[in-house]
Amino acid sequence: MSKVAVIGATGKTGSLVVQSLTDAGFDVTGLVRNPAKARTIEQFANINFETFPLESTSVSKIALFLKDFDSVVFAAGVADLSKHADVIQIELDGAMKIIEACEQAGVKRVVFISSIAASDRDFWYDNDYTRVYYTAKRTIDKVLERSMLDYTIVEPGPLVDEDGTGKIKIPKEAYQSAYEDFDFKENYYALKVPRKDVAKAITLSLKNDKTIRKTLPLVQGDTPIEKVIEDCL
């Protein structure tokens, strides 16, 4: 059974990732900041968890823990993107710590949650609220691309707490919609995707080597996630 560590396992998306991976037969351990919160999450009943606040845990300590895992999912995030210090601490430095720890521990397979069209500054730079967040995401994506890790980057649009459909747009359509239909202020949810579908996409990515060193945009659409992974990456 493949062992997976999920960073940010008590978050809205992270807890769904834990559930999805567990349902798919992975041996999951959640790395969490608040163990008391972990104990209140129903799907954690049979899940191991370890307390690892990213801001205060050293890379060497994280690496020592991760050495026994087959893969790592980075699902940690900041809810209020206007708190720039938190964004830098978690989305940038925290993510960088996990990359460095994986490299030290010899864990090559990783999945990181980014954001739709993060690689293109022209898409997001003019929006004050998300600029620091997107800067962090783009930086981490570029570090992953230059690393020797077997990464998958998932790029969700705005996350919604709705039932998953299991279907997304193919990458070409997702990016086309980002540039033609989306507006940070006027039409923010044009690129929405349910958190459950993000969790499913991460699980499917870990089960299919076609996602290695690939970026998968996630926008709700009409094509099954499995088919997008198999035929469109």
Tab-separated table of C-alpha atoms in Angstrom:
chain	number	residue	atom	x	y	z
A	1	MET	CA	0.000	0.000	0.000
A	2	SER	CA	1.424	3.370	-1.063
A	3	LYS	CA	2.116	5.746	1.829
A	4	VAL	CA	1.094	9.373	1.312
A	5	ALA	CA	1.692	12.379	3.545
A	6	VAL	CA	-0.853	15.188	3.176
A	7	ILE	CA	0.299	18.638	4.255
A	8	GLY	CA	-2.594	20.791	5.442
A	9	ALA	CA	-4.836	17.815	6.081
A	10	THR	CA	-7.385	19.629	8.261
A	11	GLY	CA	-8.195	22.343	5.721
A	12	LYS	CA	-11.362	22.403	3.628
A	13	THR	CA	-9.586	20.929	0.632
A	14	GLY	CA	-6.964	18.940	2.526
A	15	SER	CA	-9.539	16.982	4.525
A	16	LEU	CA	-11.271	15.985	1.286
A	17	VAL	CA	-7.917	14.911	-0.162
A	18	VAL	CA	-7.398	12.703	2.892
A	19	GLN	CA	-10.827	11.149	2.421
A	20	SER	CA	-10.369	10.602	-1.315
A	21	LEU	CA	-6.939	9.034	-0.945
A	22	THR	CA	-8.101	6.789	1.886
A	23	ASP	CA	-11.127	5.639	-0.101
A	24	ALA	CA	-8.766	4.803	-2.987
A	25	GLY	CA	-6.693	2.521	-0.755
A	26	PHE	CA	-3.718	4.752	0.054
A	27	ASP	CA	-2.110	4.675	3.492
A	28	VAL	CA	-2.539	8.330	4.508
A	29	THR	CA	-0.888	10.376	7.228
A	30	GLY	CA	-2.000	13.955	7.776
A	31	LEU	CA	0.528	16.589	8.743
A	32	VAL	CA	-1.371	19.219	10.695
A	33	ARG	CA	-0.827	22.385	12.694
A	34	ASN	CA	-3.610	21.708	15.200
A	35	PRO	CA	-4.004	18.097	16.401
A	36	ALA	CA	-7.130	18.992	18.390
A	37	LYS	CA	-8.843	20.031	15.148
A	38	ALA	CA	-7.737	16.794	13.491
A	39	ARG	CA	-9.536	14.771	16.143
A	40	THR	CA	-12.835	16.488	15.291
A	41	ILE	CA	-12.760	15.494	11.612
A	42	GLU	CA	-14.846	12.401	10.973
A	43	GLN	CA	-12.701	10.970	8.196
A	44	PHE	CA	-9.663	11.105	10.495
A	45	ALA	CA	-11.068	8.326	12.684
A	46	ASN	CA	-8.657	5.770	11.221
A	47	ILE	CA	-5.991	8.154	9.925
A	48	ASN	CA	-2.588	8.809	11.405
A	49	PHE	CA	-1.626	12.420	11.892
A	50	GLU	CA	1.454	14.278	13.026
A	51	THR	CA	1.785	17.830	14.312
A	52	PHE	CA	3.966	19.832	11.931
A	53	PRO	CA	3.364	23.595	11.972
A	54	LEU	CA	5.124	24.663	8.779
A	55	GLU	CA	6.206	28.020	10.093
A	56	SER	CA	8.199	26.575	12.993
A	57	THR	CA	9.299	23.104	11.873
A	58	SER	CA	12.768	22.801	10.345
A	59	VAL	CA	13.387	21.287	6.933
A	60	SER	CA	15.627	18.630	8.450
A	61	LYS	CA	12.923	17.535	10.886
A	62	ILE	CA	10.318	17.381	8.115
A	63	ALA	CA	12.723	15.406	5.912
A	64	LEU	CA	13.413	12.905	8.678
A	65	PHE	CA	9.692	12.262	8.995
A	66	LEU	CA	8.976	12.109	5.249
A	67	LYS	CA	11.705	9.577	4.423
A	68	ASP	CA	9.315	6.664	4.964
A	69	PHE	CA	6.685	7.958	2.529
A	70	ASP	CA	6.183	7.214	-1.158
A	71	SER	CA	4.579	10.558	-2.010
A	72	VAL	CA	3.590	13.924	-0.569
A	73	VAL	CA	0.589	16.158	-1.267
A	74	PHE	CA	0.844	19.854	-0.448
A	75	ALA	CA	-2.688	21.077	0.311
A	76	ALA	CA	-1.901	23.729	2.927
A	77	GLY	CA	-3.260	27.180	2.265
A	78	VAL	CA	-4.317	30.542	3.654
A	79	ALA	CA	-8.010	31.449	3.673
A	80	ASP	CA	-7.588	35.235	3.782
A	81	LEU	CA	-5.303	36.236	0.922
A	82	SER	CA	-5.075	39.800	2.219
A	83	LYS	CA	-2.906	38.495	5.093
A	84	HIS	CA	0.260	38.705	3.067
A	85	ALA	CA	2.595	37.596	5.850
A	86	ASP	CA	0.601	34.382	6.247
A	87	VAL	CA	0.594	33.841	2.495
A	88	ILE	CA	4.374	34.191	2.354
A	89	GLN	CA	4.853	31.955	5.390
A	90	ILE	CA	2.610	29.090	4.208
A	91	GLU	CA	2.099	29.313	0.452
A	92	LEU	CA	5.703	30.282	-0.317
A	93	ASP	CA	8.140	29.402	2.459
A	94	GLY	CA	6.072	26.496	3.754
A	95	ALA	CA	5.795	24.998	0.297
A	96	MET	CA	9.517	25.577	-0.268
A	97	LYS	CA	10.280	23.730	2.964
A	98	ILE	CA	8.316	20.729	1.746
A	99	ILE	CA	10.166	20.708	-1.580
A	100	GLU	CA	13.534	20.889	0.192
A	101	ALA	CA	12.485	18.211	2.685
A	102	CYS	CA	11.342	15.874	-0.089
A	103	GLU	CA	14.655	16.341	-1.875
A	104	GLN	CA	16.572	15.601	1.329
A	105	ALA	CA	14.391	12.584	2.159
A	106	GLY	CA	14.499	11.126	-1.347
A	107	VAL	CA	10.733	11.369	-1.811
A	108	LYS	CA	10.349	12.102	-5.517
A	109	ARG	CA	6.581	11.929	-6.068
A	110	VAL	CA	4.737	15.089	-5.058
A	111	VAL	CA	1.477	16.852	-5.879
A	112	PHE	CA	1.124	20.582	-5.209
A	113	ILE	CA	-2.027	22.672	-5.382
A	114	SER	CA	-1.409	25.886	-7.288
A	115	SER	CA	-3.982	28.195	-8.933
A	116	ILE	CA	-5.365	28.540	-12.429
A	117	ALA	CA	-2.963	30.160	-14.934
A	118	ALA	CA	-0.427	30.927	-12.209
A	119	SER	CA	2.452	30.773	-14.673
A	120	ASP	CA	1.183	33.819	-16.583
A	121	ARG	CA	1.787	37.088	-14.735
A	122	ASP	CA	-0.376	38.968	-17.220
A	123	PHE	CA	-3.366	36.932	-16.037
A	124	TRP	CA	-3.181	37.899	-12.371
A	125	TYR	CA	-0.736	40.751	-11.748
A	126	ASP	CA	-3.224	43.632	-11.902
A	127	ASN	CA	-5.414	42.196	-9.143
A	128	ASP	CA	-4.237	43.605	-5.803
A	129	TYR	CA	-6.003	41.038	-3.610
A	130	THR	CA	-4.457	37.958	-5.202
A	131	ARG	CA	-1.097	39.310	-6.424
A	132	VAL	CA	1.002	38.127	-3.468
A	133	TYR	CA	-0.794	34.768	-3.421
A	134	TYR	CA	-0.261	34.227	-7.138
A	135	THR	CA	3.356	35.349	-6.857
A	136	ALA	CA	3.905	32.640	-4.234
A	137	LYS	CA	2.162	29.994	-6.335
A	138	ARG	CA	4.059	30.900	-9.494
A	139	THR	CA	7.376	30.831	-7.650
A	140	ILE	CA	6.733	27.372	-6.210
A	141	ASP	CA	5.588	26.077	-9.589
A	142	LYS	CA	8.804	27.290	-11.208
A	143	VAL	CA	10.907	25.713	-8.448
A	144	LEU	CA	9.114	22.396	-9.000
A	145	GLU	CA	9.659	22.598	-12.752
A	146	ARG	CA	13.393	23.100	-12.213
A	147	SER	CA	13.648	20.345	-9.609
A	148	MET	CA	14.309	16.627	-10.082
A	149	LEU	CA	11.030	15.759	-8.348
A	150	ASP	CA	8.255	13.790	-10.059
A	151	TYR	CA	5.748	16.557	-9.514
A	152	THR	CA	2.167	17.125	-10.551
A	153	ILE	CA	0.841	20.664	-10.272
A	154	VAL	CA	-2.933	20.992	-10.074
A	155	GLU	CA	-4.301	24.429	-10.945
A	156	PRO	CA	-7.863	24.840	-9.651
A	157	GLY	CA	-10.042	27.791	-10.387
A	158	PRO	CA	-12.051	29.346	-7.536
A	159	LEU	CA	-12.934	26.601	-5.071
A	160	VAL	CA	-16.565	25.960	-4.134
A	161	ASP	CA	-18.150	23.735	-1.492
A	162	GLU	CA	-20.462	21.889	-3.862
A	163	ASP	CA	-20.905	18.242	-4.766
A	164	GLY	CA	-18.249	17.079	-7.161
A	165	THR	CA	-19.218	16.207	-10.721
A	166	GLY	CA	-16.037	14.310	-11.566
A	167	LYS	CA	-15.812	16.359	-14.757
A	168	ILE	CA	-13.548	19.221	-15.819
A	169	LYS	CA	-12.616	21.162	-18.927
A	170	ILE	CA	-9.751	19.854	-21.023
A	171	PRO	CA	-6.632	22.016	-20.500
A	172	LYS	CA	-7.016	24.009	-23.715
A	173	GLU	CA	-10.623	24.879	-22.851
A	174	ALA	CA	-9.778	25.665	-19.228
A	175	TYR	CA	-7.138	28.218	-20.164
A	176	GLN	CA	-9.294	29.650	-22.947
A	177	SER	CA	-12.084	30.178	-20.430
A	178	ALA	CA	-9.632	31.799	-18.018
A	179	TYR	CA	-8.720	34.434	-20.574
A	180	GLU	CA	-12.132	34.920	-22.192
A	181	ASP	CA	-14.739	34.409	-19.446
A	182	PHE	CA	-13.044	35.109	-16.128
A	183	ASP	CA	-12.714	38.368	-14.229
A	184	PHE	CA	-11.401	38.641	-10.673
A	185	LYS	CA	-14.079	41.193	-9.750
A	186	GLU	CA	-16.979	40.793	-12.172
A	187	ASN	CA	-17.079	37.082	-12.981
A	188	TYR	CA	-14.960	35.323	-10.357
A	189	TYR	CA	-16.803	31.995	-10.343
A	190	ALA	CA	-16.685	31.504	-14.110
A	191	LEU	CA	-13.801	29.109	-13.450
A	192	LYS	CA	-15.218	27.413	-10.360
A	193	VAL	CA	-14.378	23.860	-9.376
A	194	PRO	CA	-15.724	21.851	-6.413
A	195	ARG	CA	-13.151	20.998	-3.763
A	196	LYS	CA	-14.235	17.355	-4.020
A	197	ASP	CA	-13.159	17.317	-7.659
A	198	VAL	CA	-9.777	18.777	-6.719
A	199	ALA	CA	-9.376	15.941	-4.217
A	200	LYS	CA	-10.390	13.393	-6.847
A	201	ALA	CA	-7.946	14.854	-9.369
A	202	ILE	CA	-5.105	14.598	-6.856
A	203	THR	CA	-5.946	10.968	-6.109
A	204	LEU	CA	-6.162	10.094	-9.792
A	205	SER	CA	-2.883	11.914	-10.446
A	206	LEU	CA	-1.077	9.765	-7.903
A	207	LYS	CA	-2.476	6.665	-9.594
A	208	ASN	CA	-1.412	7.635	-13.120
A	209	ASP	CA	2.204	8.302	-14.096
A	210	LYS	CA	1.027	10.329	-17.100
A	211	THR	CA	0.649	13.245	-14.680
A	212	ILE	CA	4.329	13.222	-13.686
A	213	ARG	CA	5.988	16.573	-14.439
A	214	LYS	CA	2.702	17.886	-15.778
A	215	THR	CA	0.319	20.704	-14.857
A	216	LEU	CA	-3.398	19.932	-14.676
A	217	PRO	CA	-5.813	22.900	-14.746
A	218	LEU	CA	-9.065	22.214	-12.890
A	219	VAL	CA	-12.191	24.034	-14.034
A	220	GLN	CA	-15.629	22.435	-13.886
A	221	GLY	CA	-16.590	21.087	-17.293
A	222	ASP	CA	-17.957	18.121	-19.226
A	223	THR	CA	-15.026	15.700	-19.513
A	224	PRO	CA	-14.340	13.034	-16.852
A	225	ILE	CA	-11.164	13.776	-14.927
A	226	GLU	CA	-9.838	10.301	-15.745
A	227	LYS	CA	-10.193	10.982	-19.477
A	228	VAL	CA	-8.472	14.368	-19.243
A	229	ILE	CA	-5.528	12.760	-17.441
A	230	GLU	CA	-5.330	9.843	-19.838
A	231	ASP	CA	-5.810	11.679	-23.128
A	232	CYS	CA	-5.068	15.398	-22.718
A	233	LEU	CA	-1.840	15.854	-20.728
